[in-house]
JSON list of C-alpha atoms in Angstrom, two decimals:
[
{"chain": "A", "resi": 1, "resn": "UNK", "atom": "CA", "xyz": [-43.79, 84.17, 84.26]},
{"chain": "A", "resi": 2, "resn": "UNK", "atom": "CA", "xyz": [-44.22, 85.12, 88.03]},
{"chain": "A", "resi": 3, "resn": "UNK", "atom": "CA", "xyz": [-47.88, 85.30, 89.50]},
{"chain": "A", "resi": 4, "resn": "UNK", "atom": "CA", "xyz": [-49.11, 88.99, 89.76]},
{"chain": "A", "resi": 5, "resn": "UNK", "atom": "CA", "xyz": [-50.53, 90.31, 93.59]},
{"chain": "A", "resi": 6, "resn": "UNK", "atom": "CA", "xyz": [-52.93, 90.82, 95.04]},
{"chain": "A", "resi": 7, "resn": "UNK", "atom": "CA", "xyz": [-55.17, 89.42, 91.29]},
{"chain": "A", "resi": 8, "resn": "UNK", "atom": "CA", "xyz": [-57.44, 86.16, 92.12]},
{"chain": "A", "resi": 9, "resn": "UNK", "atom": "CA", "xyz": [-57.52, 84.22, 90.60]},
{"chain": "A", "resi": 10, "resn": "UNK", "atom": "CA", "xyz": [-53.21, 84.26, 89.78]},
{"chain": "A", "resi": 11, "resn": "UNK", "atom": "CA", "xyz": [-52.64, 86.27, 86.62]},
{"chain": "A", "resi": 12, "resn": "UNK", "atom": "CA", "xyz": [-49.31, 86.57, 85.00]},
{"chain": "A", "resi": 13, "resn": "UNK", "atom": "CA", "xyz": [-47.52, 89.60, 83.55]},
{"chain": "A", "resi": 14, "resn": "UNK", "atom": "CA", "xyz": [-47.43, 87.90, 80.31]},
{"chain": "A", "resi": 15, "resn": "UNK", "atom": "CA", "xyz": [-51.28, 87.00, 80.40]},
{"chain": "A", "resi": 16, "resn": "UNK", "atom": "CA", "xyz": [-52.50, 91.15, 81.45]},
{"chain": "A", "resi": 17, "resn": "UNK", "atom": "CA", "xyz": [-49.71, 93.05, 79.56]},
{"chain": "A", "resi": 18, "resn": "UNK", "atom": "CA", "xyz": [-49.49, 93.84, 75.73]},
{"chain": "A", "resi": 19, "resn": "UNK", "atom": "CA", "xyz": [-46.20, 94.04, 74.31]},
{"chain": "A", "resi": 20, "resn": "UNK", "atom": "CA", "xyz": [-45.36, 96.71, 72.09]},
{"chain": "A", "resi": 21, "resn": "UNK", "atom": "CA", "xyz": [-45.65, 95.23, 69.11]},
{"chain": "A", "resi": 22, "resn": "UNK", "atom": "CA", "xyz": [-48.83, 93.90, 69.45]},
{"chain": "A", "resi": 23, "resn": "UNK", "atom": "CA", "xyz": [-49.80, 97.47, 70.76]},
{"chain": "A", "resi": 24, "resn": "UNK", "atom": "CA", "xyz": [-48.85, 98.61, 66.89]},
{"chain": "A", "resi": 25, "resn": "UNK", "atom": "CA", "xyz": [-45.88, 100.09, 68.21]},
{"chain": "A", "resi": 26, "resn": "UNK", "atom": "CA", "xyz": [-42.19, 100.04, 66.18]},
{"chain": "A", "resi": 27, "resn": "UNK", "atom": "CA", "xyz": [-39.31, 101.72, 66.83]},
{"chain": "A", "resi": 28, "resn": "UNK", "atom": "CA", "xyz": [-36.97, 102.88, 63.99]},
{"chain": "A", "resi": 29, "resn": "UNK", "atom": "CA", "xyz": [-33.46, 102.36, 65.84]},
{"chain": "A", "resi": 30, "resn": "UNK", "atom": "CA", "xyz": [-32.18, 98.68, 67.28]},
{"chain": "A", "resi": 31, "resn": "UNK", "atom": "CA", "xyz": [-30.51, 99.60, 70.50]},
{"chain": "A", "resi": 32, "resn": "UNK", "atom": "CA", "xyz": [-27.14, 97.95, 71.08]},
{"chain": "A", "resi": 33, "resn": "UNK", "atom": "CA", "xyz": [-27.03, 94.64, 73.70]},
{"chain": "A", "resi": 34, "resn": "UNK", "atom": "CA", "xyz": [-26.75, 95.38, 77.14]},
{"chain": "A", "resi": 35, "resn": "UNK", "atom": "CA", "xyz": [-22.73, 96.05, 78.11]},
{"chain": "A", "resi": 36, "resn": "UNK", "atom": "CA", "xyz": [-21.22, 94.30, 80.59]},
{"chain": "A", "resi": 37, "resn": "UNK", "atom": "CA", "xyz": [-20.14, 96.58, 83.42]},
{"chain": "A", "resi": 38, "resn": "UNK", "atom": "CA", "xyz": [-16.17, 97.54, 83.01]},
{"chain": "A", "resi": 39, "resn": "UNK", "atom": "CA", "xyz": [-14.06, 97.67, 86.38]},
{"chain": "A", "resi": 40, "resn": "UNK", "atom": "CA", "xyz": [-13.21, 101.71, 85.10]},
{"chain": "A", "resi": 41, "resn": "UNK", "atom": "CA", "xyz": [-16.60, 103.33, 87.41]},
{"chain": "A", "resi": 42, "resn": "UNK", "atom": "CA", "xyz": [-15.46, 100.84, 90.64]},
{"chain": "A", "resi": 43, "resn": "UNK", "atom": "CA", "xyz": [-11.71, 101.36, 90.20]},
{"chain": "A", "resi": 44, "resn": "UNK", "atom": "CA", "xyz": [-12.47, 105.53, 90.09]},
{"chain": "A", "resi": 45, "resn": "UNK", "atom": "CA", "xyz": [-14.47, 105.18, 92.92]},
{"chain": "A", "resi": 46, "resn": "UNK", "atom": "CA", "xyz": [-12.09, 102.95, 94.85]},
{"chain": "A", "resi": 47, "resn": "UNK", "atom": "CA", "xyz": [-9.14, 105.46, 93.63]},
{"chain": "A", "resi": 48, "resn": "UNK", "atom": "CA", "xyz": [-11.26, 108.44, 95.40]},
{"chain": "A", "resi": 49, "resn": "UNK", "atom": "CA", "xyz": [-11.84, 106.52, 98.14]},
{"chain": "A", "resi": 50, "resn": "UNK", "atom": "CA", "xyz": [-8.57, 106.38, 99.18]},
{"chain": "A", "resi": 51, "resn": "UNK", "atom": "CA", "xyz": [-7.36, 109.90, 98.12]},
{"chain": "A", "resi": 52, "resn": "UNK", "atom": "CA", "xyz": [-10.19, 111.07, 100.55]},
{"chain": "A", "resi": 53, "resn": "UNK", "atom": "CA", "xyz": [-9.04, 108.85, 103.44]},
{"chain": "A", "resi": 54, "resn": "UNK", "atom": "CA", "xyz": [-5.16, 109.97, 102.63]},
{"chain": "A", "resi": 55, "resn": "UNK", "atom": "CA", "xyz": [-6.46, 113.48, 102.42]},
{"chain": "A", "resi": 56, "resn": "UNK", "atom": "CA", "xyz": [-8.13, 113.05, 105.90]},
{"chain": "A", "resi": 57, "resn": "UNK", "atom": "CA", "xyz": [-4.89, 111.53, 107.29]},
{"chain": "A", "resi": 58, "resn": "UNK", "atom": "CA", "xyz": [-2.87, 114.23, 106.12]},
{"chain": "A", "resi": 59, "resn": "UNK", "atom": "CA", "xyz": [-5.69, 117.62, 107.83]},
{"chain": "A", "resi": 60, "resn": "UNK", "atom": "CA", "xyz": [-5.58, 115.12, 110.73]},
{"chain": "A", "resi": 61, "resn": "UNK", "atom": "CA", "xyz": [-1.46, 114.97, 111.17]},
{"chain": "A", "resi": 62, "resn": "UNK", "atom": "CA", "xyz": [-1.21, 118.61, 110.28]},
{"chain": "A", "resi": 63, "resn": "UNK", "atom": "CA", "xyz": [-3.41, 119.32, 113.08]},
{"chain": "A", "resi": 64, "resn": "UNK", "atom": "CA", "xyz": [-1.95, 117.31, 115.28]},
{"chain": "A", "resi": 65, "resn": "UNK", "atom": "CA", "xyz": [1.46, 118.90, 114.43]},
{"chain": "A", "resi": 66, "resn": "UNK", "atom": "CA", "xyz": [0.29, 122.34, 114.89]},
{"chain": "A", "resi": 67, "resn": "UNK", "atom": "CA", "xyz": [-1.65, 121.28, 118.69]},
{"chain": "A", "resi": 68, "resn": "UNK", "atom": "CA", "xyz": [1.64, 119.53, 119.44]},
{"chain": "A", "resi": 69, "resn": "UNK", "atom": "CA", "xyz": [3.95, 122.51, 118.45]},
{"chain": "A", "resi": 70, "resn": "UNK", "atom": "CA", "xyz": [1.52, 125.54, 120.30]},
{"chain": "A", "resi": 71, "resn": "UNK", "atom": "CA", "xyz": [2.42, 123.54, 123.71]},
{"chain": "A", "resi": 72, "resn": "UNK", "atom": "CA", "xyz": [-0.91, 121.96, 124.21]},
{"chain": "A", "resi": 73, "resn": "UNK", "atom": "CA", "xyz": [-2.75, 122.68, 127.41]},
{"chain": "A", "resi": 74, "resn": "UNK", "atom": "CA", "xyz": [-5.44, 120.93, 128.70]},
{"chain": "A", "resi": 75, "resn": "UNK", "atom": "CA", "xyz": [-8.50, 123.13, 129.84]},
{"chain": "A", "resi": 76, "resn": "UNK", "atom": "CA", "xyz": [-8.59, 121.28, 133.24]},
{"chain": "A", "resi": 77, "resn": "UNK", "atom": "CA", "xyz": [-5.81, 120.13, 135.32]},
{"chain": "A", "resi": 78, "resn": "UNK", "atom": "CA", "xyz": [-6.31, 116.81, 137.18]},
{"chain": "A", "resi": 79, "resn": "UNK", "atom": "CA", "xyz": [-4.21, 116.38, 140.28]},
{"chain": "A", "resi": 80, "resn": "UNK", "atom": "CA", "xyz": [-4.35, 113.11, 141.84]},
{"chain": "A", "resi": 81, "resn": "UNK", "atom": "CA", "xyz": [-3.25, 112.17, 145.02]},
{"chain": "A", "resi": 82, "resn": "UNK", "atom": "CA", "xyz": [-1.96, 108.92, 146.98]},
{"chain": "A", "resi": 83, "resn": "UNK", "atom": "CA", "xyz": [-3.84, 109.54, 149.93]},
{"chain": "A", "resi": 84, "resn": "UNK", "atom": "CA", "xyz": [-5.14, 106.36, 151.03]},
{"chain": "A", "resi": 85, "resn": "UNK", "atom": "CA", "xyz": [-9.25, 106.31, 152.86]},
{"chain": "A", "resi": 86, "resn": "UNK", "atom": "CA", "xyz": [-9.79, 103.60, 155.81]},
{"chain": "A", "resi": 87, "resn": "UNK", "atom": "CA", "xyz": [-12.40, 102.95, 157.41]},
{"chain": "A", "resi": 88, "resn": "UNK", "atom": "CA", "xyz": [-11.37, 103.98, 160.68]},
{"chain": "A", "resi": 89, "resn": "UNK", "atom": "CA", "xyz": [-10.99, 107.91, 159.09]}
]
């Protein structure tokens, strides 16, 4: 029923296409009605969702485990000090 672009004057789908049957077209099977979607494909992907983040939780604590049990090192020492800068110096 919408107006097609960029046709002038407006043409709609319904007035420039043939359907099938009017093409002499049939087909031998009825296909079923359209399903509605089930919550099974969002649920699985919700489900692996969250095995992937507890999966990544679990490499990233095991790592963290193994840094803190090596005696971690860092590759630069910083040593600050309390001298104070005046002016005057």
């Amino acid at each position: 029923m919408y107006n097609m672009v960029p046709f002038f004057p407006p043409v709609t789908n319904e007035e420039f296409f043939l359907t099938a049957d009017q093409l002499g077209y049939s087909y031998a099977i009825n296909l079923p009605a359209e399903e509605t979607p089930s919550w099974t494909p969002t649920l699985l992907v919700v489900l692996g969702m969250l095995v992937a983040l507890a999966g990544v939780f679990v490499v990233l604590f095991f790592l963290q485990y193994r840094r803190l049990r090596k005696g971690y090192t860092p590759l630069a020492e910083t040593h600050l000090s309390n001298k104070k800068y005046t002016e005057e110096a």
